[in-house]
XYZ file of C-alpha atoms in Angstrom:
147
model
C 0.910 3.842 25.692
C 3.772 1.360 25.875
C 7.356 2.442 26.474
C 8.351 -0.127 23.843
C 6.502 0.866 20.666
C 6.099 -1.752 17.943
C 6.193 -0.487 14.400
C 6.101 -2.153 10.995
C 9.496 -2.798 9.433
C 10.148 -0.584 6.369
C 10.899 -2.414 3.135
C 11.075 -1.640 -0.572
C 10.077 -3.587 -3.662
C 11.014 -2.724 -7.234
C 9.104 -3.406 -10.431
C 11.981 -3.468 -12.922
C 10.703 -2.864 -16.452
C 12.804 -4.129 -19.330
C 12.725 -2.816 -22.906
C 10.479 -5.675 -24.059
C 7.682 -4.783 -21.598
C 8.552 -7.659 -19.295
C 9.561 -7.459 -15.631
C 12.235 -9.078 -13.474
C 11.338 -11.450 -10.642
C 13.594 -13.288 -8.229
C 13.095 -16.745 -6.769
C 13.675 -16.380 -3.048
C 16.522 -18.301 -1.426
C 15.070 -17.838 2.074
C 11.579 -18.315 3.513
C 8.920 -17.499 2.618
C 9.360 -19.358 -0.669
C 8.250 -18.208 -4.083
C 8.883 -15.696 -6.811
C 9.012 -12.055 -5.779
C 9.834 -8.581 -6.898
C 13.409 -7.607 -6.027
C 13.469 -5.813 -2.707
C 14.202 -5.979 0.970
C 14.597 -4.108 4.222
C 15.612 -0.457 4.421
C 18.868 -0.109 6.341
C 19.200 2.430 9.147
C 20.509 5.722 7.718
C 19.337 4.856 4.201
C 16.515 6.452 2.211
C 13.879 4.248 0.587
C 15.221 5.313 -2.811
C 18.749 4.237 -1.867
C 17.393 0.946 -0.509
C 15.518 0.244 -3.757
C 18.624 0.816 -5.890
C 20.804 -1.243 -3.497
C 18.396 -4.177 -3.216
C 17.875 -4.351 -6.992
C 21.633 -4.401 -7.562
C 22.265 -6.965 -4.798
C 19.582 -9.393 -6.002
C 19.623 -8.929 -9.801
C 23.035 -7.352 -10.582
C 21.123 -4.650 -12.500
C 21.841 -0.942 -12.146
C 18.359 0.513 -12.163
C 16.991 3.969 -12.869
C 14.093 4.757 -10.583
C 11.177 6.100 -12.627
C 8.599 6.754 -9.924
C 7.323 5.789 -6.519
C 4.294 3.641 -7.236
C 2.434 2.832 -4.024
C 2.887 1.816 -0.385
C 1.533 -1.525 0.832
C 1.128 -2.016 4.556
C -1.383 -4.746 5.341
C -0.279 -6.541 8.526
C -0.817 -9.839 6.659
C 1.409 -9.034 3.647
C 4.485 -10.769 5.118
C 4.040 -13.970 7.157
C 7.222 -13.284 9.160
C 6.266 -9.910 10.658
C 4.384 -6.700 9.964
C 6.149 -4.817 7.175
C 5.298 -1.885 4.988
C 6.695 -1.689 1.494
C 7.316 1.360 -0.640
C 7.097 0.090 -4.216
C 9.023 1.733 -7.040
C 8.877 1.406 -10.802
C 12.328 1.323 -12.390
C 14.028 0.515 -15.676
C 17.294 -1.237 -16.356
C 19.308 -2.394 -19.336
C 20.969 -5.791 -19.437
C 20.221 -9.295 -18.245
C 19.540 -9.990 -14.570
C 21.773 -12.420 -12.661
C 20.815 -13.892 -9.303
C 22.886 -12.842 -6.297
C 22.598 -12.289 -2.548
C 19.342 -13.835 -1.312
C 17.961 -14.505 -4.806
C 18.303 -18.165 -5.827
C 17.274 -17.358 -9.418
C 16.161 -14.450 -11.564
C 13.809 -14.642 -14.503
C 12.038 -12.333 -16.893
C 8.242 -12.560 -16.966
C 5.375 -11.070 -18.878
C 3.511 -9.295 -16.052
C 0.247 -10.770 -17.406
C 1.608 -14.316 -16.979
C 3.175 -14.824 -13.569
C 4.403 -18.049 -11.956
C 1.979 -19.866 -9.652
C 4.089 -19.547 -6.522
C 4.362 -15.843 -5.708
C 5.614 -14.590 -2.325
C 4.050 -11.936 -0.128
C 1.428 -9.732 -1.810
C 3.474 -9.375 -4.989
C 0.804 -10.836 -7.273
C -1.545 -8.056 -6.087
C 1.173 -5.409 -6.474
C 1.759 -6.493 -10.075
C -2.001 -6.547 -10.757
C -2.227 -2.975 -9.422
C 0.761 -2.014 -11.589
C -0.935 -3.429 -14.705
C -4.116 -1.525 -13.874
C -2.072 1.655 -13.450
C -0.353 1.110 -16.813
C -3.774 0.680 -18.484
C -5.698 3.465 -16.721
C -3.072 5.892 -15.436
C -4.756 5.752 -12.029
C -2.802 4.897 -8.889
C -4.111 4.004 -5.523
C -5.835 1.027 -4.040
C -6.729 1.681 -0.474
C -7.715 -1.144 1.810
C -9.042 0.073 5.115
C -10.034 -2.403 7.824
C -13.752 -2.886 8.182
C -15.264 -1.593 11.361
C -17.024 -4.230 13.405
């Protein structure tokens, strides 16, 4: 075992539901490009819940209410920069989002009709969210295949 362990970086993503059934996405200012769920890295000394609320406020200017922890995504390929794991939350917020911090733009989308250029694995996360909303079942486990 190495004296210098390498671990995935913890992140959060937030599916912000609005009253009209639509969700908030941000257009990323920094690479990788594309539309994404609001979110980011968990700071040292911060809980994932605190990080979700902070990141949503920083990127969308919305004060969210966390509804539930949805799922954790940890595929080593989910972020082209490095191995991350993301705890995804479902939240609600009143008001109109405004882009700030590392969000170049914000927009409101029907989750069934997403933009072509989505970052990370966020298209899959939203597909899983829609399935959960329709069936009430969480969980999509992707284990590596044994060779």
